[in-house]
Coordinates of C-alpha atoms in Angstrom, one line a residue:
Chain A
M1 CA 56.8 -131.1 73.7
T2 CA 54.1 -128.8 71.4
K3 CA 51.6 -130.8 70.0
T4 CA 50.6 -130.8 66.6
R5 CA 48.1 -129.3 65.1
V6 CA 45.7 -131.4 62.6
P7 CA 42.0 -130.7 61.2
A8 CA 39.4 -132.8 62.9
V9 CA 38.1 -133.4 59.6
E10 CA 40.2 -132.6 56.3
G11 CA 39.2 -130.1 53.8
L12 CA 36.5 -128.0 55.0
F13 CA 39.1 -125.6 55.9
T14 CA 42.2 -123.5 55.6
E15 CA 44.2 -120.6 56.8
V16 CA 46.0 -118.1 54.1
D17 CA 48.5 -115.7 55.2
G18 CA 47.1 -116.4 58.5
I19 CA 43.1 -115.3 57.9
A20 CA 40.9 -118.3 58.4
H21 CA 38.4 -119.7 55.3
L22 CA 35.9 -122.2 55.0
I23 CA 36.2 -124.1 51.3
G24 CA 33.1 -124.0 49.5
A25 CA 32.3 -124.5 45.8
K26 CA 30.8 -122.4 43.6
V27 CA 29.4 -122.4 40.2
P28 CA 31.9 -120.5 37.7
D29 CA 30.6 -117.4 36.5
R30 CA 27.7 -117.5 39.0
E31 CA 27.2 -116.8 42.4
S32 CA 25.7 -119.5 43.9
Y33 CA 27.9 -121.2 46.5
F34 CA 28.0 -124.1 48.2
F35 CA 29.8 -125.4 51.8
P36 CA 30.5 -127.8 52.7
A37 CA 31.9 -128.2 48.7
H38 CA 31.4 -131.9 49.1
Q39 CA 27.3 -130.9 48.7
A40 CA 28.1 -129.4 45.0
G41 CA 29.3 -133.0 43.9
M42 CA 25.4 -133.6 44.4
A43 CA 24.4 -130.4 42.8
G44 CA 24.0 -128.6 46.1
G45 CA 20.0 -128.3 45.4
D46 CA 20.8 -125.7 43.1
P47 CA 18.9 -126.6 39.3
A48 CA 21.4 -124.1 37.6
A49 CA 24.1 -125.9 39.1
V50 CA 23.6 -129.3 38.0
G51 CA 25.8 -130.7 35.4
A52 CA 28.4 -127.3 36.2
D53 CA 31.6 -128.1 37.0
L54 CA 32.0 -126.5 40.4
E55 CA 35.3 -124.6 41.4
E56 CA 36.4 -124.8 44.7
C57 CA 36.9 -121.7 46.4
L58 CA 37.4 -119.8 49.7
L59 CA 34.6 -118.2 51.4
S60 CA 34.2 -115.0 53.3
N61 CA 35.2 -114.9 56.7
T62 CA 33.7 -111.9 58.0
G63 CA 29.8 -111.7 58.6
R64 CA 26.9 -111.0 60.8
V65 CA 24.9 -113.0 63.4
W66 CA 21.4 -114.4 62.2
S67 CA 20.9 -115.8 64.8
Y68 CA 22.8 -118.0 68.7
T69 CA 22.0 -120.8 70.4
T70 CA 24.1 -123.2 73.2
S71 CA 24.4 -126.6 73.5
S72 CA 24.2 -126.8 77.2
Y73 CA 24.3 -130.4 77.6
A74 CA 27.4 -132.9 75.9
P75 CA 26.4 -133.7 72.2
P76 CA 25.9 -137.5 71.7
P77 CA 29.6 -138.8 69.7
P78 CA 30.7 -138.3 67.0
F79 CA 31.1 -135.3 69.4
V80 CA 34.0 -134.8 71.1
A81 CA 33.6 -132.5 74.4
N82 CA 37.3 -130.8 74.7
T83 CA 36.3 -129.9 78.8
D84 CA 35.5 -132.3 81.5
P85 CA 33.1 -131.7 82.9
Y86 CA 31.5 -130.6 79.6
E87 CA 30.8 -126.8 79.9
P88 CA 28.1 -125.7 76.9
I89 CA 29.1 -124.9 73.7
T90 CA 28.0 -121.5 71.8
I91 CA 27.2 -122.0 68.4
A92 CA 26.4 -119.0 66.2
A93 CA 24.6 -119.1 62.5
V94 CA 26.4 -116.5 60.6
T95 CA 25.3 -114.6 57.2
L96 CA 28.3 -114.0 54.7
E97 CA 27.2 -111.0 52.7
R98 CA 28.8 -112.0 49.4
E99 CA 27.5 -115.4 49.7
Q100 CA 24.5 -114.7 50.7
M101 CA 24.3 -117.9 52.8
V102 CA 24.4 -118.8 56.5
V103 CA 26.7 -121.1 58.1
L104 CA 27.1 -122.0 61.5
G105 CA 29.8 -122.7 63.7
Q106 CA 30.8 -122.9 67.2
C107 CA 32.5 -119.4 69.4
P108 CA 35.7 -120.6 71.1
Q109 CA 35.0 -120.9 74.8
G110 CA 34.0 -118.2 76.9
I111 CA 31.7 -117.0 74.4
T112 CA 28.4 -117.0 75.8
P113 CA 24.7 -116.1 74.1
D114 CA 24.9 -112.8 76.6
D115 CA 28.4 -111.8 74.5
L116 CA 26.4 -111.8 71.2
E117 CA 23.5 -110.2 69.6
I118 CA 22.0 -110.4 66.2
G119 CA 23.6 -108.3 63.3
M120 CA 26.8 -108.1 65.2
E121 CA 29.5 -108.8 62.8
M122 CA 31.9 -112.1 63.4
E123 CA 35.0 -113.3 61.8
L124 CA 36.0 -116.6 61.1
C125 CA 38.9 -118.2 63.3
I126 CA 40.1 -121.9 63.6
D127 CA 40.9 -123.1 67.0
V128 CA 40.7 -126.0 68.9
L129 CA 37.2 -129.1 68.6
H130 CA 39.6 -131.5 71.0
E131 CA 42.9 -132.9 71.6
D132 CA 44.7 -136.0 73.1
D133 CA 48.1 -136.5 74.3
E134 CA 49.6 -136.1 70.7
N135 CA 47.3 -134.2 68.7
E136 CA 44.9 -130.8 68.7
Y137 CA 42.3 -131.6 66.2
T138 CA 41.1 -128.3 64.5
V139 CA 37.6 -126.7 63.3
W140 CA 36.5 -123.0 62.2
K141 CA 34.3 -120.8 65.0
W142 CA 32.9 -117.9 65.2
R143 CA 33.9 -114.9 67.2
P144 CA 33.0 -111.5 67.4
V145 CA 35.2 -109.1 65.3
A146 CA 36.3 -107.0 68.6
A147 CA 37.3 -110.2 70.4
G148 CA 40.4 -111.0 67.8
E149 CA 41.5 -107.5 68.1
G150 CA 45.0 -107.5 69.8
S151 CA 45.3 -111.6 69.5
Chain B
M1 CA -7.6 -134.8 42.9
E2 CA -9.9 -137.3 44.7
D3 CA -10.8 -137.3 47.8
L4 CA -10.1 -140.5 49.7
A5 CA -12.0 -142.0 52.6
I6 CA -10.0 -143.1 56.1
I7 CA -12.3 -145.5 57.6
G8 CA -9.8 -146.8 60.1
V9 CA -7.4 -145.3 62.9
G10 CA -5.2 -147.1 65.5
M11 CA -2.7 -146.2 68.0
H12 CA -0.8 -147.7 70.8
P13 CA -0.5 -145.1 74.0
W14 CA 3.1 -143.0 73.7
G15 CA 5.3 -144.1 76.2
K16 CA 9.1 -145.7 76.9
W17 CA 7.8 -149.5 76.7
G18 CA 11.0 -150.7 75.7
R19 CA 9.1 -153.2 73.8
N20 CA 9.5 -154.5 69.5
F21 CA 8.4 -151.8 67.6
A22 CA 6.1 -154.3 65.5
E23 CA 3.8 -154.7 69.1
Y24 CA 3.1 -150.8 68.4
G25 CA 2.5 -151.3 64.9
T26 CA 0.3 -154.0 64.9
F27 CA -1.4 -153.2 67.9
A28 CA -2.2 -150.0 65.8
A29 CA -3.1 -151.7 62.5
R30 CA -5.6 -154.0 64.3
E31 CA -7.1 -151.2 66.3
A32 CA -7.5 -149.7 62.6
L33 CA -9.1 -152.7 61.1
A34 CA -11.5 -153.1 63.5
E35 CA -12.7 -149.6 63.3
A36 CA -13.2 -149.8 59.5
G37 CA -14.8 -153.2 59.7
V38 CA -11.7 -154.7 57.4
D39 CA -10.7 -158.1 57.3
W40 CA -6.7 -157.9 56.9
K41 CA -7.3 -160.4 54.2
D42 CA -8.8 -158.0 52.2
V43 CA -6.3 -155.2 52.2
G44 CA -4.5 -154.9 48.5
Y45 CA -1.6 -152.8 50.0
I46 CA 0.6 -152.2 53.0
S47 CA 2.4 -149.0 53.2
G48 CA 4.7 -149.0 56.4
A49 CA 6.7 -145.8 57.4
I50 CA 10.2 -146.8 58.3
T51 CA 12.2 -146.4 61.7
V52 CA 15.9 -146.3 61.4
R53 CA 16.6 -147.4 64.8
N54 CA 15.4 -150.7 65.0
G55 CA 18.0 -152.6 62.9
Y56 CA 16.8 -154.4 59.9
P57 CA 13.1 -155.3 60.5
G58 CA 12.8 -151.4 60.5
Y59 CA 14.3 -150.9 57.1
V60 CA 11.3 -153.2 55.9
A61 CA 8.9 -151.7 58.4
G62 CA 5.9 -152.8 55.5
S63 CA 7.1 -156.2 55.2
T64 CA 7.6 -156.4 59.5
F65 CA 4.2 -155.2 60.0
A66 CA 2.7 -158.0 57.1
R67 CA 4.7 -160.8 58.7
A68 CA 3.3 -159.5 62.5
L69 CA -0.4 -159.4 60.9
G70 CA 0.2 -162.8 58.7
F71 CA 1.2 -162.5 54.9
N72 CA -2.0 -162.0 53.3
G73 CA 0.1 -162.0 49.6
A74 CA -0.5 -158.1 49.8
Q75 CA 1.0 -155.5 48.0
V76 CA 4.1 -154.0 50.5
S77 CA 6.1 -150.6 50.2
S78 CA 8.5 -149.0 53.5
S79 CA 9.1 -145.8 53.1
Y80 CA 11.7 -143.6 54.9
S81 CA 11.6 -139.3 55.0
A82 CA 12.4 -138.8 58.2
C83 CA 9.7 -136.9 60.4
A84 CA 7.5 -137.1 57.2
S85 CA 8.0 -141.1 56.7
G86 CA 3.8 -141.5 58.1
V87 CA 2.6 -139.2 55.4
T88 CA 5.0 -140.2 52.8
A89 CA 3.5 -143.4 53.4
L90 CA -0.1 -142.5 53.0
Q91 CA 0.7 -140.6 49.9
I92 CA 1.7 -143.9 48.5
A93 CA -1.4 -145.3 49.3
R94 CA -3.3 -142.6 48.2
G95 CA -2.0 -143.4 44.7
Q96 CA -2.5 -146.8 44.7
I97 CA -6.0 -146.8 45.5
L98 CA -6.9 -143.8 42.9
S99 CA -4.7 -145.6 40.1
G100 CA -7.2 -148.7 40.8
A101 CA -4.5 -150.7 41.7
T102 CA -6.2 -151.5 45.3
D103 CA -9.5 -150.9 47.2
V104 CA -7.8 -150.7 50.5
A105 CA -4.8 -149.6 52.0
L106 CA -3.1 -150.0 55.7
V107 CA -1.2 -147.2 56.3
V108 CA 1.4 -148.3 59.5
G109 CA 4.6 -146.7 61.7
A110 CA 5.4 -147.3 64.7
D111 CA 9.0 -146.9 66.9
T112 CA 10.9 -148.3 69.5
T113 CA 13.2 -144.9 70.7
P114 CA 16.3 -145.3 73.0
K115 CA 16.5 -142.2 75.5
G116 CA 18.5 -138.9 74.7
F117 CA 19.5 -137.1 71.7
L118 CA 18.8 -138.6 68.9
K119 CA 22.5 -139.1 67.2
P120 CA 23.9 -139.8 63.6
N121 CA 25.0 -143.3 62.7
E122 CA 28.4 -144.7 64.0
G123 CA 31.1 -144.6 62.4
D124 CA 33.8 -142.2 60.6
R125 CA 31.8 -140.9 57.8
P126 CA 32.8 -137.3 57.0
D127 CA 30.7 -137.0 53.9
D128 CA 27.4 -137.3 56.1
L129 CA 26.4 -134.1 56.9
D130 CA 24.4 -135.9 59.8
W131 CA 27.5 -136.8 61.0
L132 CA 29.6 -133.7 60.5
R133 CA 27.0 -131.5 62.2
F134 CA 27.3 -133.4 65.1
K135 CA 31.5 -133.8 65.1
L136 CA 32.0 -130.2 63.9
V137 CA 29.5 -128.2 65.6
G138 CA 28.2 -129.8 68.6
S139 CA 24.8 -129.0 67.2
T140 CA 22.1 -131.6 68.5
N141 CA 18.2 -131.1 67.0
P142 CA 17.7 -128.2 70.0
V143 CA 20.6 -126.2 68.7
Y144 CA 18.7 -125.5 65.8
F145 CA 15.6 -125.5 67.9
G146 CA 17.3 -122.3 69.6
L147 CA 18.5 -121.0 66.3
N148 CA 14.5 -120.5 65.6
A149 CA 13.5 -119.2 68.8
R150 CA 16.1 -116.5 69.4
R151 CA 14.9 -115.2 65.8
R152 CA 11.6 -114.8 67.6
I153 CA 12.7 -112.7 70.2
D154 CA 14.6 -110.6 67.9
M155 CA 12.1 -110.4 64.7
Y156 CA 8.9 -110.3 66.6
G157 CA 9.4 -109.9 70.5
A158 CA 8.6 -113.1 71.5
T159 CA 9.4 -113.8 75.3
S160 CA 10.8 -116.9 76.9
E161 CA 7.3 -116.7 78.8
D162 CA 5.3 -117.3 75.2
F163 CA 7.2 -120.1 74.6
A164 CA 6.2 -121.4 78.0
R165 CA 2.2 -120.9 77.3
V166 CA 2.7 -123.4 74.3
K167 CA 4.0 -126.1 76.5
V168 CA 1.6 -125.2 79.0
K169 CA -1.6 -124.7 76.7
N170 CA -0.6 -128.4 74.9
S171 CA -0.3 -130.1 78.3
R172 CA -3.9 -128.8 79.4
H173 CA -5.3 -130.4 76.2
A174 CA -2.8 -133.7 77.4
V175 CA -4.6 -134.0 80.3
H176 CA -7.5 -135.7 78.3
N177 CA -5.3 -138.2 76.3
E178 CA -5.4 -141.3 77.9
R179 CA -2.8 -142.0 74.4
A180 CA -0.6 -139.4 76.1
R181 CA 2.7 -140.2 77.6
F182 CA 2.6 -137.1 79.5
T183 CA -0.6 -136.1 80.8
K184 CA 0.7 -133.9 83.8
E185 CA -0.6 -130.4 83.3
Y186 CA 2.8 -127.5 83.5
D187 CA 2.1 -124.2 84.1
V188 CA 4.8 -121.2 83.3
D189 CA 7.0 -121.6 86.1
D190 CA 7.6 -124.8 85.4
V191 CA 8.9 -124.3 81.7
M192 CA 10.8 -121.6 82.9
N193 CA 12.3 -123.5 86.3
S194 CA 13.2 -126.0 83.5
P195 CA 17.2 -126.2 82.4
V196 CA 18.2 -124.5 79.4
V197 CA 18.7 -127.1 76.8
S198 CA 20.0 -124.2 73.8
D199 CA 19.4 -121.4 74.9
P200 CA 16.3 -119.6 75.1
L201 CA 14.8 -123.1 74.8
R202 CA 14.7 -125.1 78.3
L203 CA 13.8 -128.9 78.7
L204 CA 9.8 -128.6 79.2
D205 CA 10.1 -126.8 75.8
I206 CA 11.8 -129.2 73.6
C207 CA 10.3 -132.6 72.3
A208 CA 11.3 -136.0 74.0
T209 CA 11.2 -139.3 72.1
S210 CA 9.3 -142.0 72.7
D211 CA 7.9 -145.3 71.2
G212 CA 4.8 -145.6 69.6
G213 CA 2.6 -146.6 66.8
A214 CA -0.5 -145.6 64.7
A215 CA -2.2 -146.7 62.1
L216 CA -5.2 -145.3 59.2
V217 CA -7.1 -147.8 56.8
V218 CA -7.5 -145.9 53.6
C219 CA -9.9 -146.3 50.9
S220 CA -11.7 -144.9 48.2
L221 CA -15.1 -142.8 49.0
D222 CA -17.2 -145.4 46.8
Y223 CA -15.4 -148.6 48.4
A224 CA -16.3 -147.0 51.5
R225 CA -20.0 -146.8 51.2
S226 CA -20.2 -150.4 50.2
L227 CA -19.0 -150.7 53.8
G228 CA -21.1 -148.4 55.1
H229 CA -19.3 -145.8 55.7
E230 CA -21.6 -143.0 54.7
D231 CA -20.2 -140.2 55.3
P232 CA -16.2 -140.7 56.7
V233 CA -13.4 -138.2 57.3
R234 CA -11.7 -137.6 53.9
I235 CA -8.6 -136.9 52.6
G236 CA -8.8 -133.5 50.8
G237 CA -5.1 -132.4 50.1
L238 CA -2.0 -133.9 51.0
S239 CA 1.5 -132.5 51.1
T240 CA 5.2 -134.2 50.8
V241 CA 6.6 -131.3 48.6
T242 CA 10.7 -130.6 48.9
P243 CA 12.1 -127.4 49.1
T244 CA 12.0 -124.8 46.0
Y245 CA 16.4 -123.2 45.7
P246 CA 16.9 -121.5 47.6
D247 CA 16.6 -122.6 51.0
M248 CA 17.8 -119.8 53.4
M249 CA 16.5 -120.9 56.7
I250 CA 19.1 -123.4 58.8
D251 CA 17.8 -126.2 59.5
L252 CA 18.7 -129.9 60.4
P253 CA 21.3 -131.3 60.1
Y254 CA 22.8 -128.5 57.6
I255 CA 25.6 -127.0 58.6
A256 CA 25.2 -124.0 55.6
T257 CA 21.8 -123.1 54.2
D258 CA 22.0 -122.7 50.5
S259 CA 22.9 -119.4 49.0
A260 CA 21.0 -116.5 47.4
G261 CA 23.8 -114.7 46.0
A262 CA 22.5 -115.9 42.2
T263 CA 18.8 -117.1 42.7
P264 CA 16.6 -114.7 44.9
E265 CA 14.7 -116.8 47.8
P266 CA 11.2 -117.9 46.9
L267 CA 8.2 -115.5 47.9
R268 CA 7.1 -118.8 49.7
G269 CA 9.5 -120.4 51.7
F270 CA 10.0 -124.2 52.1
K271 CA 7.4 -124.6 55.8
Q272 CA 5.0 -122.5 54.2
S273 CA 5.1 -124.1 50.7
I274 CA 4.2 -127.2 52.9
G275 CA 0.9 -125.9 53.4
D276 CA 0.1 -124.4 50.5
K277 CA 0.1 -127.4 49.1
V278 CA -3.0 -129.4 51.0
Y279 CA -4.6 -125.7 50.4
E280 CA -4.5 -125.8 46.6
E281 CA -5.4 -129.6 46.5
A282 CA -8.6 -129.3 48.2
G283 CA -9.6 -125.7 46.9
L284 CA -10.0 -123.9 50.7
G285 CA -7.8 -121.8 52.9
P286 CA -6.8 -121.3 55.9
E287 CA -10.1 -119.2 57.1
D288 CA -11.7 -122.9 56.8
V289 CA -9.9 -124.8 59.3
D290 CA -11.3 -125.3 62.5
V291 CA -8.5 -127.8 64.0
A292 CA -4.7 -128.3 63.8
E293 CA -1.9 -130.5 64.7
V294 CA 1.3 -129.0 63.8
Y295 CA 4.9 -130.5 64.7
D296 CA 6.1 -128.8 68.1
L297 CA 9.5 -130.3 68.2
S298 CA 10.1 -127.1 69.9
S299 CA 7.7 -124.6 71.4
S300 CA 8.9 -121.8 69.2
L301 CA 8.4 -123.8 66.1
E302 CA 4.5 -124.6 66.8
L303 CA 4.5 -120.4 66.7
D304 CA 5.9 -120.6 63.5
W305 CA 3.1 -122.5 61.9
Y306 CA 0.6 -120.5 62.9
E307 CA 2.1 -118.3 60.4
Q308 CA 3.4 -120.6 58.0
L309 CA 0.1 -122.1 57.5
G310 CA -1.5 -118.8 57.8
F311 CA -3.7 -118.9 60.7
C312 CA -2.3 -115.0 61.0
A313 CA 0.2 -112.9 59.4
E314 CA 4.0 -113.4 60.2
G315 CA 5.1 -112.0 63.7
E316 CA 1.5 -112.4 65.4
A317 CA 1.8 -115.7 66.4
E318 CA 2.6 -115.1 70.3
Q319 CA -0.8 -112.6 70.2
M320 CA -2.7 -115.5 68.5
L321 CA -1.2 -117.9 71.5
R322 CA -1.6 -114.9 74.4
G323 CA -5.2 -114.5 73.4
G324 CA -6.2 -118.1 73.8
H325 CA -7.2 -118.5 70.3
T326 CA -5.6 -121.7 69.7
E327 CA -6.7 -123.1 72.8
I328 CA -9.4 -125.8 72.8
G329 CA -12.8 -123.4 73.0
G330 CA -10.6 -120.7 71.1
R331 CA -10.7 -119.7 67.5
L332 CA -8.5 -122.2 65.8
P333 CA -7.4 -125.2 68.3
V334 CA -3.8 -126.8 67.8
N335 CA -2.4 -129.3 69.3
P336 CA -5.9 -130.6 70.9
S337 CA -3.7 -134.1 71.3
G338 CA -1.3 -132.4 73.4
G339 CA 0.9 -132.4 70.4
L340 CA 4.6 -133.9 70.9
G341 CA 5.2 -131.9 74.0
A342 CA 3.0 -134.2 75.5
F343 CA 3.7 -137.2 73.2
G344 CA 7.5 -137.4 72.5
E345 CA 8.7 -137.9 69.1
A346 CA 7.7 -141.2 67.8
V347 CA 9.4 -140.2 64.3
P348 CA 7.3 -143.1 62.4
A349 CA 4.8 -143.0 63.6
Q350 CA 4.1 -139.2 64.3
A351 CA 2.6 -137.4 61.5
I352 CA 0.0 -140.5 61.0
A353 CA -0.8 -139.7 64.8
Q354 CA -1.6 -136.1 63.7
V355 CA -4.0 -137.5 60.6
C356 CA -5.7 -140.3 63.5
E357 CA -6.5 -137.3 66.0
L358 CA -7.8 -134.9 63.1
V359 CA -10.0 -137.8 62.4
W360 CA -11.1 -138.4 66.3
Q361 CA -11.9 -134.7 65.9
L362 CA -14.3 -134.7 62.5
R363 CA -15.6 -137.6 64.0
G364 CA -16.6 -135.5 67.4
E365 CA -15.0 -138.6 69.3
A366 CA -12.4 -136.8 71.2
G367 CA -14.2 -137.0 74.2
Q368 CA -13.2 -133.8 76.5
R369 CA -10.5 -132.4 74.0
Q370 CA -13.4 -132.1 71.0
V371 CA -13.4 -128.9 69.2
D372 CA -16.9 -128.3 68.6
G373 CA -18.6 -128.5 65.2
A374 CA -14.7 -129.2 63.6
R375 CA -15.5 -130.0 59.6
V376 CA -11.8 -129.2 58.4
G377 CA -9.0 -130.4 59.9
I378 CA -4.9 -129.7 58.9
S379 CA -1.6 -131.5 60.1
A380 CA 2.1 -130.3 59.5
N381 CA 5.1 -131.4 59.8
Q382 CA 8.5 -131.7 58.4
G383 CA 11.2 -134.2 57.9
L384 CA 15.0 -133.6 57.8
F385 CA 16.7 -133.6 54.6
G386 CA 13.6 -131.9 52.6
H387 CA 10.3 -133.4 53.0
G388 CA 7.4 -131.6 53.3
S389 CA 4.6 -133.3 55.5
S390 CA 1.1 -132.2 55.9
V391 CA -2.6 -133.4 55.7
L392 CA -5.7 -131.5 54.7
V393 CA -9.0 -133.8 56.2
R394 CA -12.8 -132.9 55.9
R395 CA -15.7 -133.9 56.6

């Protein structure tokens, strides 16, 4: 039986025509972006956004590596490991060009720091964060653009 | 801004004692009061730094300490700004004294910290960034330190050995500090052979979490003189700045930075602005500093502070370290106490502990870790969600 795929947390990402996007917010007529979108409710720190009627928007699904690292020990709850025993996860910080912001995300299992370098082009994908008997809980992840070809 | 006198400092040794945090706080407070020659009943204001890991008494830390010392009718407040809490508490005390509301104030922070990663509050809280970063990304605090260290490697040619050298240097300092938790001297191989926590950082590059407590007695210069403190160590500058939008350094607990799409990044980033503020208040600059206590949550973050506080140009911190300039005996010793690497972080106490060390240094009471002739000291630290923390002390 196929498991149902459900977002680990609602409202943060989506897929449009098979392309993964983070759901952010922006100030109308101004290139000022926020992620997660609910941060925008608190003006996200931008003095120019205070009181503005922010609009939801899909963020760029590609960017370049700003930095990367690992969580070599299992993070504490609410994190749920998808492997037992725990396998280190690789985490990338990626700069989105249009938005001029850096967004964190895990990389899919199997990608290690040796596969990454600063400036490398990355793309967003939706992948499994963890699963139980009924569901696969999904999240956004960053993978090198080359790794996505043909998959 | 008028200078403030620090007439008493106190510190409970750092460790994993497992006792009530209020015990450490009152121990430190009594030591500071005794040194100042101030009777607790004469203290008009107590400013507590909050701990969020010890239930309700931690949220009302100021009154918890006041009660433990014996309620004396003093005015009270409790402040939380994560790692910056101690300096926020000091900032409030300064305001009370300079406004004339009180003659003398007691500032106290203490913590009892569980083992392992610091983690978010319990429950399902998707609108809390501190919860989201653990849940969706698995980004513990060391993840942010690792991202930062990788940037130093890529941009400035830092190596893992450089990071290890920070730990080695600070461990040599800590050998002479009876209040530090870790007083063993490490070498580069010890660090390089410890397991990777967040690549490229290893276990010995990252600070532990500890129990501890620290306290300061502060007052006006006139009041200090009336008690016979003719030449006290003075606070010349105090910074609790917030960032200026957009802050482009990814830092805990965020999963995304601000956007520089519409507003260009400020010329001086958040962490640079923390020290800028105290230099401005004190009318001094980095060239005047003799000794510094900076927040080495990780070894690479200590290197960042050399640049952010203006001790060297951007990208030159590794050279400054390799040249021995930040070791005791060097041009500008950093973390003569041993730093967080030797103490482990006791969150609300740590920023106060930094000031305690600087006071001992400026009084010439630091024993074998004494920085000769230290007249100006600076502390620096940052609390998550945008809290700057820096104190400039002088004599």
